[in-house]
mmCIF file of C-alpha atoms and ligand atoms in Angstrom:
data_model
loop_
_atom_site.group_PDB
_atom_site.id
_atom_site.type_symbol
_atom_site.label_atom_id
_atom_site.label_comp_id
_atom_site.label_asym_id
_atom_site.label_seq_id
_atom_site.Cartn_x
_atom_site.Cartn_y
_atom_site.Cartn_z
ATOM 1 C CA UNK A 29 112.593 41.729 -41.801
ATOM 2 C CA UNK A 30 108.648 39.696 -41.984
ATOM 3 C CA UNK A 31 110.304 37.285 -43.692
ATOM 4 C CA UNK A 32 112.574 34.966 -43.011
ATOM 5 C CA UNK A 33 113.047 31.990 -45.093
ATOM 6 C CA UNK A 34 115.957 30.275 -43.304
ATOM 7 C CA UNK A 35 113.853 29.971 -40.250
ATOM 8 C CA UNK A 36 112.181 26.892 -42.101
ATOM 9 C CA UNK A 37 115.967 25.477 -42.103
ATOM 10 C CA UNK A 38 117.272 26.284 -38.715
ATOM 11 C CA UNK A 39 117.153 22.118 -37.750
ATOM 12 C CA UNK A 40 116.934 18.692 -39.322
ATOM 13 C CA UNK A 41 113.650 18.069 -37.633
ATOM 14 C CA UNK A 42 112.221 21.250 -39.206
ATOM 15 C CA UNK A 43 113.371 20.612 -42.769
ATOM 16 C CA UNK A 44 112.474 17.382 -43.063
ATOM 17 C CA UNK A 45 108.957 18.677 -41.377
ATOM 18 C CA UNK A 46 108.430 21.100 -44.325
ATOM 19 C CA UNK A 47 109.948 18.871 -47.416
ATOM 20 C CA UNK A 48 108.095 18.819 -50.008
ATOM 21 C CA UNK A 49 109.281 15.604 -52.112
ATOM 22 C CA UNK A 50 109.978 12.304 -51.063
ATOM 23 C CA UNK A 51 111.578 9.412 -52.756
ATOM 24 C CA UNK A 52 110.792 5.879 -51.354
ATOM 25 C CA UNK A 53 111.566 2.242 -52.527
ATOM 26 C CA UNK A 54 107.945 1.897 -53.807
ATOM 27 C CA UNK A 55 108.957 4.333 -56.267
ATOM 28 C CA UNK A 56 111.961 2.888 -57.998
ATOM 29 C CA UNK A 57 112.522 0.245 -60.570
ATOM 30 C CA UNK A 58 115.601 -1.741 -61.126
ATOM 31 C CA UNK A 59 116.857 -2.463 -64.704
ATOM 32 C CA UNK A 60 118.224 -6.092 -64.653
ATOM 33 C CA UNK A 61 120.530 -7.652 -67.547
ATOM 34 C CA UNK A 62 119.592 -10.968 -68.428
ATOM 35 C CA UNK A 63 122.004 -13.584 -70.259
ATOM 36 C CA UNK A 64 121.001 -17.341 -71.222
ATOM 37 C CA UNK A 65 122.967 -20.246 -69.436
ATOM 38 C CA UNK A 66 124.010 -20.568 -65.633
ATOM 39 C CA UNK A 67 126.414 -18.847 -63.452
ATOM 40 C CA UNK A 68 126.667 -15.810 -65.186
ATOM 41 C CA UNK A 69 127.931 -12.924 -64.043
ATOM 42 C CA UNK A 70 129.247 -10.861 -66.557
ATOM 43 C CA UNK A 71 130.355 -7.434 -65.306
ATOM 44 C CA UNK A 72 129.506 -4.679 -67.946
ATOM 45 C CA UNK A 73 132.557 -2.027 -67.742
ATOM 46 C CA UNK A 74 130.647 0.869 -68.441
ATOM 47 C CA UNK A 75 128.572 0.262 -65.840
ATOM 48 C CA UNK A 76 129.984 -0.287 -62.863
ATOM 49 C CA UNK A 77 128.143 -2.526 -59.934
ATOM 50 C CA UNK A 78 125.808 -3.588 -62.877
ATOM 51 C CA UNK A 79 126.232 -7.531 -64.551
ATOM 52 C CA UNK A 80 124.213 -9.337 -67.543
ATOM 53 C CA UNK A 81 123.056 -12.330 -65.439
ATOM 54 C CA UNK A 82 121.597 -15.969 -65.859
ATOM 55 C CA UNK A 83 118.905 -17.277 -64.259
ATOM 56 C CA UNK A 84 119.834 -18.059 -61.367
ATOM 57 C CA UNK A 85 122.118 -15.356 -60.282
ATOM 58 C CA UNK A 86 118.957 -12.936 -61.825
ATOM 59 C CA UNK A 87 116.670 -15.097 -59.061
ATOM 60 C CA UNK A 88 119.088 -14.657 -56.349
ATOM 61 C CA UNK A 89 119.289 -10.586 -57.658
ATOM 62 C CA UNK A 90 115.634 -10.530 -57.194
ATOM 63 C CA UNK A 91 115.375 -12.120 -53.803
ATOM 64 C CA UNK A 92 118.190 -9.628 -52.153
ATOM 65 C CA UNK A 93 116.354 -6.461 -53.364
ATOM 66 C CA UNK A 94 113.157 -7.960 -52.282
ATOM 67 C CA UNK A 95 114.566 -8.105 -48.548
ATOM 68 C CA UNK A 96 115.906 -5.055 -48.960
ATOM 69 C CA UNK A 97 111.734 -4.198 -49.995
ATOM 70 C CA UNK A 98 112.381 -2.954 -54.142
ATOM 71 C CA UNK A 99 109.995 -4.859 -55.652
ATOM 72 C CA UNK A 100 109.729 -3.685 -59.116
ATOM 73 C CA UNK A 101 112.521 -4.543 -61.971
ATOM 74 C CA UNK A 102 112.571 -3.821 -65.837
ATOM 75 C CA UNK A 103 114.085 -6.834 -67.543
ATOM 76 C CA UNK A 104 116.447 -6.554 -70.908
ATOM 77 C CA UNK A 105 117.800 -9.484 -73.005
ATOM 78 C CA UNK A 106 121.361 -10.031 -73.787
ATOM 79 C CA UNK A 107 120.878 -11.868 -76.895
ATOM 80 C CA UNK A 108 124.078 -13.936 -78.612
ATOM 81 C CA UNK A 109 124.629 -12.479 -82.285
ATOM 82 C CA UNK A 110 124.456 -15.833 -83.993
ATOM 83 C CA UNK A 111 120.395 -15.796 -82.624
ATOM 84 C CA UNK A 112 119.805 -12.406 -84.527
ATOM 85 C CA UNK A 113 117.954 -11.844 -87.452
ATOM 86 C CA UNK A 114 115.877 -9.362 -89.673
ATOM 87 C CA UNK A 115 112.668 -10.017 -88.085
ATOM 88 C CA UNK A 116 113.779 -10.570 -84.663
ATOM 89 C CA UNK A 117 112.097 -13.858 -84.303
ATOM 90 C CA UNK A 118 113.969 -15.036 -81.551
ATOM 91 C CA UNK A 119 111.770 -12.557 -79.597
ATOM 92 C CA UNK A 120 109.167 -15.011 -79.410
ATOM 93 C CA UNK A 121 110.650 -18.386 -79.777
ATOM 94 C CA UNK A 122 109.487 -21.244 -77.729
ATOM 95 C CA UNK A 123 112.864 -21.699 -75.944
ATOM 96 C CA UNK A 124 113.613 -17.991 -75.652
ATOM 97 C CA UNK A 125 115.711 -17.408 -72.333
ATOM 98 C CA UNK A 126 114.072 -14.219 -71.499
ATOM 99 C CA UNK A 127 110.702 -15.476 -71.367
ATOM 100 C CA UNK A 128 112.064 -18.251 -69.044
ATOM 101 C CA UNK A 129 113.256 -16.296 -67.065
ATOM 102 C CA UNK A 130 109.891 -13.830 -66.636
ATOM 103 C CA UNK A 131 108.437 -17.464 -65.950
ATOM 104 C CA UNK A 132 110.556 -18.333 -63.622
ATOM 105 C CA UNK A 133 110.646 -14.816 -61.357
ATOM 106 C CA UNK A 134 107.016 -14.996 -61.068
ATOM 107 C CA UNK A 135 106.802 -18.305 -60.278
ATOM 108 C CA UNK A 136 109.044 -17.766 -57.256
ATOM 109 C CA UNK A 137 108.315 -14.405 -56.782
ATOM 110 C CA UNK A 138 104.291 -13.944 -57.533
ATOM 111 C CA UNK A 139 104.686 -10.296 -55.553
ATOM 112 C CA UNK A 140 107.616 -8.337 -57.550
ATOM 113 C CA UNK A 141 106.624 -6.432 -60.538
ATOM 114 C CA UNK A 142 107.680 -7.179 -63.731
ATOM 115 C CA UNK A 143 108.283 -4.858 -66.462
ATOM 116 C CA UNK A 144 109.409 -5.616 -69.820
ATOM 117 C CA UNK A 145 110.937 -4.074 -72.823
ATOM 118 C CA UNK A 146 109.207 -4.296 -76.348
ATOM 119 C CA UNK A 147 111.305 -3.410 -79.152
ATOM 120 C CA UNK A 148 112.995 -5.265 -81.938
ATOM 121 C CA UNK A 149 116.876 -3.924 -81.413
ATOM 122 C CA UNK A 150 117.992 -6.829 -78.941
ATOM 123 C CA UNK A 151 117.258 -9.451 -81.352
ATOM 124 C CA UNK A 152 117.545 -8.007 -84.264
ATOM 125 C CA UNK A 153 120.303 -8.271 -86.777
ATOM 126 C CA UNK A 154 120.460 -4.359 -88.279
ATOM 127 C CA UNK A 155 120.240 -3.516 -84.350
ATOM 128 C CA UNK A 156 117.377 -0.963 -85.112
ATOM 129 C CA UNK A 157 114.430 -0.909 -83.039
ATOM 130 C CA UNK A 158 111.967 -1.360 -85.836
ATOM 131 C CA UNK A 159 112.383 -3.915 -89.620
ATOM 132 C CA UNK A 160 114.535 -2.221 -91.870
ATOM 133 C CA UNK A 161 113.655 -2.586 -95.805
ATOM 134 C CA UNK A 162 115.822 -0.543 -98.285
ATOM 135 C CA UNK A 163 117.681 1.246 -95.486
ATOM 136 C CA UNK A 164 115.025 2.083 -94.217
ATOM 137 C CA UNK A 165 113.325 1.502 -90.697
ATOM 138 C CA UNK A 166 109.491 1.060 -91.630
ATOM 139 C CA UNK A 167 106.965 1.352 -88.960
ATOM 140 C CA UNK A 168 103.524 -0.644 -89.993
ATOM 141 C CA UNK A 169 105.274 -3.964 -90.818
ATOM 142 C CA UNK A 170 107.118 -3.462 -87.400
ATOM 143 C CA UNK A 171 103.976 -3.253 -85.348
ATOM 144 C CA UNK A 172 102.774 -7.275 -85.663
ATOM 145 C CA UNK A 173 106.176 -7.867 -84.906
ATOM 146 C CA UNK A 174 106.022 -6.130 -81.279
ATOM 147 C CA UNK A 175 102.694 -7.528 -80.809
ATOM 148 C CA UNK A 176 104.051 -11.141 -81.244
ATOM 149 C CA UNK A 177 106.619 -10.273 -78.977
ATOM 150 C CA UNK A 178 104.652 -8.642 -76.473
ATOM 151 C CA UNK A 179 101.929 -11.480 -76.417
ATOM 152 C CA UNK A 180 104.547 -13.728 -75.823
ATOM 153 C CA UNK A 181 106.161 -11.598 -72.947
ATOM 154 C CA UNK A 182 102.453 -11.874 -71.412
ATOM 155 C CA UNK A 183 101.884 -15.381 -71.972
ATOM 156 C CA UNK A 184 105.577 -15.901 -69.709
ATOM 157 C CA UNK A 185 103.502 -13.623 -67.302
ATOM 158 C CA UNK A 186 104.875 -10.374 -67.357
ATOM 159 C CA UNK A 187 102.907 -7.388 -65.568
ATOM 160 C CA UNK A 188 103.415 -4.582 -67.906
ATOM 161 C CA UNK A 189 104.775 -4.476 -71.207
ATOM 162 C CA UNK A 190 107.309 -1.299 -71.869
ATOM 163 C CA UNK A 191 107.544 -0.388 -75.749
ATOM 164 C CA UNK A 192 110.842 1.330 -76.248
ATOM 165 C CA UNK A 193 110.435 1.388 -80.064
ATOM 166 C CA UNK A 194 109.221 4.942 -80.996
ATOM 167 C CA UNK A 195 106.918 3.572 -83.844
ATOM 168 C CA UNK A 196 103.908 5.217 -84.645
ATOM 169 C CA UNK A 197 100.553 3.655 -83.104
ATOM 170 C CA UNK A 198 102.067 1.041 -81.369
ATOM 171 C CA UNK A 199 100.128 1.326 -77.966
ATOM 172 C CA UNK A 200 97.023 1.041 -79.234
ATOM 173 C CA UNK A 201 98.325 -1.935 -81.308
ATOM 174 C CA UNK A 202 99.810 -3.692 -78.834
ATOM 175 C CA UNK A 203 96.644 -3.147 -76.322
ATOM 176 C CA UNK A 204 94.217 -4.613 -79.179
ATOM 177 C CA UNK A 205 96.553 -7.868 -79.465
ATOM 178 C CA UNK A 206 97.179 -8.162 -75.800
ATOM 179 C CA UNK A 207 93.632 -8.028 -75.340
ATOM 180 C CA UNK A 208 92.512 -10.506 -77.697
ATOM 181 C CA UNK A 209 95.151 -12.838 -76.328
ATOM 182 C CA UNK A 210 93.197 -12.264 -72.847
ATOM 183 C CA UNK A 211 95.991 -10.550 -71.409
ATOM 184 C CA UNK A 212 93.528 -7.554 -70.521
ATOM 185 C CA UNK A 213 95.315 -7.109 -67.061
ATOM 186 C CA UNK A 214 98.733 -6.482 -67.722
ATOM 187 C CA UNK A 215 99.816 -3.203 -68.206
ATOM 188 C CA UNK A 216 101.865 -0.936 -70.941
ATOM 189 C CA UNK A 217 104.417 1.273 -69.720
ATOM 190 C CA UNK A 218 104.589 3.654 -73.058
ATOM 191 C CA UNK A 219 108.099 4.876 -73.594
ATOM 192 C CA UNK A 220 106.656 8.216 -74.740
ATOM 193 C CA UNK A 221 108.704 10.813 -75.235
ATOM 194 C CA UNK A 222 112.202 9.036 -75.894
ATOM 195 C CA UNK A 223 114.874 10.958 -77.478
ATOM 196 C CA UNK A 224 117.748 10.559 -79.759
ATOM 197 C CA UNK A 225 120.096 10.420 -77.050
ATOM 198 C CA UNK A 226 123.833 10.053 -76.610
ATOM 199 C CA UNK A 227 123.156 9.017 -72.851
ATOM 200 C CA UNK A 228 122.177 5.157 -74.357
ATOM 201 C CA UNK A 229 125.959 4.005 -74.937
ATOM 202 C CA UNK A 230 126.646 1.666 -71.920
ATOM 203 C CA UNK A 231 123.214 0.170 -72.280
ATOM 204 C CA UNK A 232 124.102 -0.857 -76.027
ATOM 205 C CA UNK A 233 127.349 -2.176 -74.672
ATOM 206 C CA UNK A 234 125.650 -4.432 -72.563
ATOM 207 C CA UNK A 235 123.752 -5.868 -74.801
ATOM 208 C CA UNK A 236 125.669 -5.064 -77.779
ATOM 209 C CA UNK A 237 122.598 -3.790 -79.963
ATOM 210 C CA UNK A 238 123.919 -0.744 -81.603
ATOM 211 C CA UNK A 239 122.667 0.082 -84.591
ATOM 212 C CA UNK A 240 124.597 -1.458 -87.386
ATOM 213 C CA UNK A 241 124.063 1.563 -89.939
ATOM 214 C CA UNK A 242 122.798 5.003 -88.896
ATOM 215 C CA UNK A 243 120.952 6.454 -85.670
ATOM 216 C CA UNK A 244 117.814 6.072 -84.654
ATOM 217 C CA UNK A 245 116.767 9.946 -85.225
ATOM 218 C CA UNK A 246 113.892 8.831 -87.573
ATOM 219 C CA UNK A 247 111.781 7.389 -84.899
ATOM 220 C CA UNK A 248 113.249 8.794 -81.444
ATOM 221 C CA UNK A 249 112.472 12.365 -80.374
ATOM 222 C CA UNK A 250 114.492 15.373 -81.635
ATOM 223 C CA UNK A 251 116.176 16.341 -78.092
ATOM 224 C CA UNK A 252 115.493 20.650 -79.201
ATOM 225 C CA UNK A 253 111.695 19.372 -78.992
ATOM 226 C CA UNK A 254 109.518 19.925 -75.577
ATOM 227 C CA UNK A 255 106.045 20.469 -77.401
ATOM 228 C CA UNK A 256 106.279 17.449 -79.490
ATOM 229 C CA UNK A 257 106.234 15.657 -76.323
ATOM 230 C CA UNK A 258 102.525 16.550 -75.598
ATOM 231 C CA UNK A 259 101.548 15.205 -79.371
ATOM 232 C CA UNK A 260 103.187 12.118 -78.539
ATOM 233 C CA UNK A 261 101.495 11.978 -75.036
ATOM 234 C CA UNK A 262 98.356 12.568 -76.441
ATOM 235 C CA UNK A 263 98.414 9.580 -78.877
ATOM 236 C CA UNK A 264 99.499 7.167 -76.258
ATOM 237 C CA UNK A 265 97.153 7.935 -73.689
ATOM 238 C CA UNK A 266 94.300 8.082 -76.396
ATOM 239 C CA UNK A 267 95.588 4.519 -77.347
ATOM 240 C CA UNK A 268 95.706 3.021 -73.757
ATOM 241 C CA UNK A 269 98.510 3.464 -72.046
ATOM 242 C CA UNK A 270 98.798 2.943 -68.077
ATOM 243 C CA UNK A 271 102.036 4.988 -67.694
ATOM 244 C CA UNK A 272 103.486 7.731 -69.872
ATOM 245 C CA UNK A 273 107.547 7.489 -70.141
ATOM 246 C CA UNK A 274 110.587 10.102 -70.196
ATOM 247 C CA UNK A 275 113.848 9.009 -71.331
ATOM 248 C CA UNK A 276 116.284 10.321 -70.309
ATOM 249 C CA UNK A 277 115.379 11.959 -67.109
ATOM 250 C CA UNK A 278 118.324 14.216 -66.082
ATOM 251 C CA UNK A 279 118.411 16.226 -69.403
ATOM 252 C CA UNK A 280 114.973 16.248 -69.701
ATOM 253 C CA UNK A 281 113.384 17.319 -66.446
ATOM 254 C CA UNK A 282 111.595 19.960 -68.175
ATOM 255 C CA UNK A 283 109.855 17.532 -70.521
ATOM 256 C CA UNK A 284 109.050 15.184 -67.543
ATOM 257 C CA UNK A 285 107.369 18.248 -65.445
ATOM 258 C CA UNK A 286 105.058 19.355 -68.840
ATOM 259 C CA UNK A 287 103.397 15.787 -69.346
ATOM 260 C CA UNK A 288 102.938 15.279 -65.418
ATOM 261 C CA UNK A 289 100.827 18.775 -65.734
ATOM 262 C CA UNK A 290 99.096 17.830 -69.105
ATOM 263 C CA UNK A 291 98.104 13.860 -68.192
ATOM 264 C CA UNK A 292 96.541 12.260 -64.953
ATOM 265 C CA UNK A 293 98.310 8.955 -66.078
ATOM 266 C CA UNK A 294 101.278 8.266 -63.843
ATOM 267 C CA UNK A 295 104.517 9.514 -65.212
ATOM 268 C CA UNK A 296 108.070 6.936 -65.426
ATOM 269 C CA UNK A 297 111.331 8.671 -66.110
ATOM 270 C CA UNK A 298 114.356 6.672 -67.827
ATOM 271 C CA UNK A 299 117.353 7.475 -65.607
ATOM 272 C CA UNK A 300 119.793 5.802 -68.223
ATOM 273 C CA UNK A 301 122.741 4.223 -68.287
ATOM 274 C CA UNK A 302 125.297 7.521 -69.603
ATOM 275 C CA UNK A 303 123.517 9.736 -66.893
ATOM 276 C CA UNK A 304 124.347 6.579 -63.935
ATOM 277 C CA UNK A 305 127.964 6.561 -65.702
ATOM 278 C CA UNK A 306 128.520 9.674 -65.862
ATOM 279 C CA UNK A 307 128.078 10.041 -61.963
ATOM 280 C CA UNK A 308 130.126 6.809 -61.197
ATOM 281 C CA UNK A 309 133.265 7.985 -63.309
ATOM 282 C CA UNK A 310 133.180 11.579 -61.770
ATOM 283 C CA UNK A 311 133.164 9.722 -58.089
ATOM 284 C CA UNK A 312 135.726 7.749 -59.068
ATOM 285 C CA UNK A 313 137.891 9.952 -59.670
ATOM 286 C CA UNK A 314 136.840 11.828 -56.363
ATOM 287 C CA UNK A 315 135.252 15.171 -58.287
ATOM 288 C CA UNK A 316 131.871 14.089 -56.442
ATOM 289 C CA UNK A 317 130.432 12.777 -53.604
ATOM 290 C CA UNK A 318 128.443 9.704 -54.885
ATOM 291 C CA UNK A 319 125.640 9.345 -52.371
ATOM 292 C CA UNK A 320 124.872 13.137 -52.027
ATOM 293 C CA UNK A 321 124.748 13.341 -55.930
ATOM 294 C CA UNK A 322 122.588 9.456 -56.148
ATOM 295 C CA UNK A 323 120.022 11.416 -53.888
ATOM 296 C CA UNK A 324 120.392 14.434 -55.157
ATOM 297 C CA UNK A 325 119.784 13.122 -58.806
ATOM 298 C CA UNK A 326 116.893 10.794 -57.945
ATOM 299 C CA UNK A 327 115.123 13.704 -55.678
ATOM 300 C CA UNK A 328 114.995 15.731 -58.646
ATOM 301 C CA UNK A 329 113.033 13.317 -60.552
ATOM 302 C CA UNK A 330 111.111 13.129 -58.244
ATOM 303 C CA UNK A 331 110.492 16.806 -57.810
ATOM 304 C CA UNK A 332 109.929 17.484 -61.675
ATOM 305 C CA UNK A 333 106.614 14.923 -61.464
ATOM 306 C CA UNK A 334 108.129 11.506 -61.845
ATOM 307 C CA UNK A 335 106.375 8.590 -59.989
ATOM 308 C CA UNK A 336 108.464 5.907 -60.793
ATOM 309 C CA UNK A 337 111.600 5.976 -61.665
ATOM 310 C CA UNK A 338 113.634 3.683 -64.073
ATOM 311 C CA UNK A 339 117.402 3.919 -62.256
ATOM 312 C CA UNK A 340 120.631 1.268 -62.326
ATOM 313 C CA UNK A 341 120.851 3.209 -58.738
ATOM 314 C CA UNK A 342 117.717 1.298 -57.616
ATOM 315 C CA UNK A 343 119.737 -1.799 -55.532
ATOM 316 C CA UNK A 344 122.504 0.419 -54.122
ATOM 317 C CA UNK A 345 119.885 3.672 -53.319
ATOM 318 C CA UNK A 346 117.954 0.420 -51.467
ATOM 319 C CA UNK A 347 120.794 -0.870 -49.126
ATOM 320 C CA UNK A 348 121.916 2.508 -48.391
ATOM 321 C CA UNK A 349 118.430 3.728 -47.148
ATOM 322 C CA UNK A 350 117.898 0.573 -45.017
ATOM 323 C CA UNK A 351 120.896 1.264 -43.510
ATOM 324 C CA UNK A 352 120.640 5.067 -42.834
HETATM 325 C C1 PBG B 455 116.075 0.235 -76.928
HETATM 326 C C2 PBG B 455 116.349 0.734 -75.557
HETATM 327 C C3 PBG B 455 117.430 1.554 -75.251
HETATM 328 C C4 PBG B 455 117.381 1.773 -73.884
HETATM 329 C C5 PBG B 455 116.268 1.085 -73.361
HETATM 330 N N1 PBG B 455 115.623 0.447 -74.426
HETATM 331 C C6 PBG B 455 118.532 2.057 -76.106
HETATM 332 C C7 PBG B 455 118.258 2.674 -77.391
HETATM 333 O O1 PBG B 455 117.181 3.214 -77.664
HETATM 334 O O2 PBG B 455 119.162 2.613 -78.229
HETATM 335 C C8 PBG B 455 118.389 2.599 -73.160
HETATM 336 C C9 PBG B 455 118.435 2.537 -71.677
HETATM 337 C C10 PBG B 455 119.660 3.089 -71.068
HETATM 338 O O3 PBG B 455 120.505 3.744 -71.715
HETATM 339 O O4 PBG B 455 119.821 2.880 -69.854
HETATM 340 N N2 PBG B 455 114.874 -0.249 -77.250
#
């Protein structure tokens, strides 16, 4: 035999030699639960290791990963019912906690990146991402409403805005009011090819924004759909975006590999809250080895052309590499 492939694996020092994809801290971002008040720490039972926190526990959050040298977080609103509504105005009120709290992270923090979400289901009383008239989720009356929210995101000094809503011609709506706010600099991390997934159901327990009637299949991606992901990628990168989005990642690795082919924009992948679940529960119970299958998960990302990569495994992935 010429050739023998498991020559290339004979030794640790060779493998990792010839590797061909590596996953480093610079790459991650860490989804962080935010709640209004002080000394919260509310534990969210579907995810486990993962709290909606307050202010200052979020600061103190921010400060341990930043030792540990993760950097970048994606921040999500756990808004009281009671401060819901149709329009979602809450989303841009003066005394908004959220946009306190952006203030306040940068302020102590000037070096971490900051990445937001824009989309109307936090605060918004029919839990949809866009207004609903008639039963109806309507996309051109929703777009001023992201753009007040994600001028208002920029004013609290956010680096990139992430649009999670699926509507039509949002990017290049939300770049044209960003822009003539003066908030040319900060960024828009499209959620671009997001699917109507049942992988979303811890994250709506945490911040309790399921939809109230229906599913959100009339804006979010048809999961049976790969090609429709190009149409989509197309619009947002003619409309400005700085990163094109995946969500879900594990399902959808296929999807994630055709846009990093088809785009020189920097792809994100969504590792969401049911895929992070699903691998907690199964270690619980002792059917898998957690940190094999964390890596092993997150290196595949990787490897189907993610460069960032949204994951609730971002803190723990963080103090286990420091320490191995
Ligand atoms: C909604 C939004 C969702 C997630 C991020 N932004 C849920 C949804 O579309 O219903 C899900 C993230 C996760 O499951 O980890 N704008």
């Amino acid at each position: 035999m010429l050739e023998r492939p498991r020559r290339n694996r004979t030794s640790e020092a060779v493998r990792s030699m010839v590797r061909e994809t590596r996953l480093s801290l610079d790459n991650l971002i860490f989804p962080l639960f935010l709640v209004d008040g002080n000394g919260q720490r509310q534990p969210i039972a579907s995810l486990p290791g993962i709290a909606r926190l307050s202010q200052d526990n979020a600061l103190r959050e921010v400060e341990q990963c930043m030792n540990l040298g993760l950097r970048s977080f994606v921040l999500f609103p756990a808004v009281e019912d009671a401060l819901k509504d149709r329009e979602a105005t809450y989303s841009w009120s003066r005394d908004n906690f959220y946009l306190r709290i952006i203030r306040q992270v940068k302020k102590e923090f000037p070096e971490c990146c900051l990445a937001s979400d824009v989309a109307m289901d936090p605060y918004s009383s029919d839990g949809h991402d866009g207004l609903v008239e008639n039963g109806n989720i309507v996309n051109d009356d929703t777009l001023p409403i992201l753009a007040r929210m994600a001028v208002a995101q920029a004013e609290a000094g956010i680096d990139i805005i992430g649009p999670s809503d699926m509507m039509d011609g949002r990017v290049g709506y939300l770049r044209e009011a960003m822009d003539q706010a003066g908030h040319s600099q900060v960024g828009i991390m499209s959620y671009c090819a997001k699917y109507a997934s049942a992988m979303y159901g811890p994250f709506r327990d945490a911040l309790s924004s399921a939809p109230k009637f229906g599913d959100k299949k009339t804006y979010q991606m048809d999961p049976a759909n790969q090609r429709e992901a190009l149409r989509e990628a197309a619009l947002d990168e003619a409309e400005g975006a700085d990163f094109l989005m995946v969500k879900p990642a594990l399902m959808y690795l296929d999807v994630i590999h055709l846009l990093s082919e088809h785009t020189a924009l920097p792809i994100a992948a969504y590792n969401v809250s049911g895929e992070y679940a699903m691998l907690k529960a199964a270690a619980e119970r002792g059917w898998l080895d957690h940190d094999r299958a964390m890596n092993e998960m997150l290196l595949s990302i990787r490897r189907a052309g993610a460069t960032a990569i949204l994951t609730y495994f971002a803190k723990e992935y963080a103090e286990k590499a420091v320490g191995r």
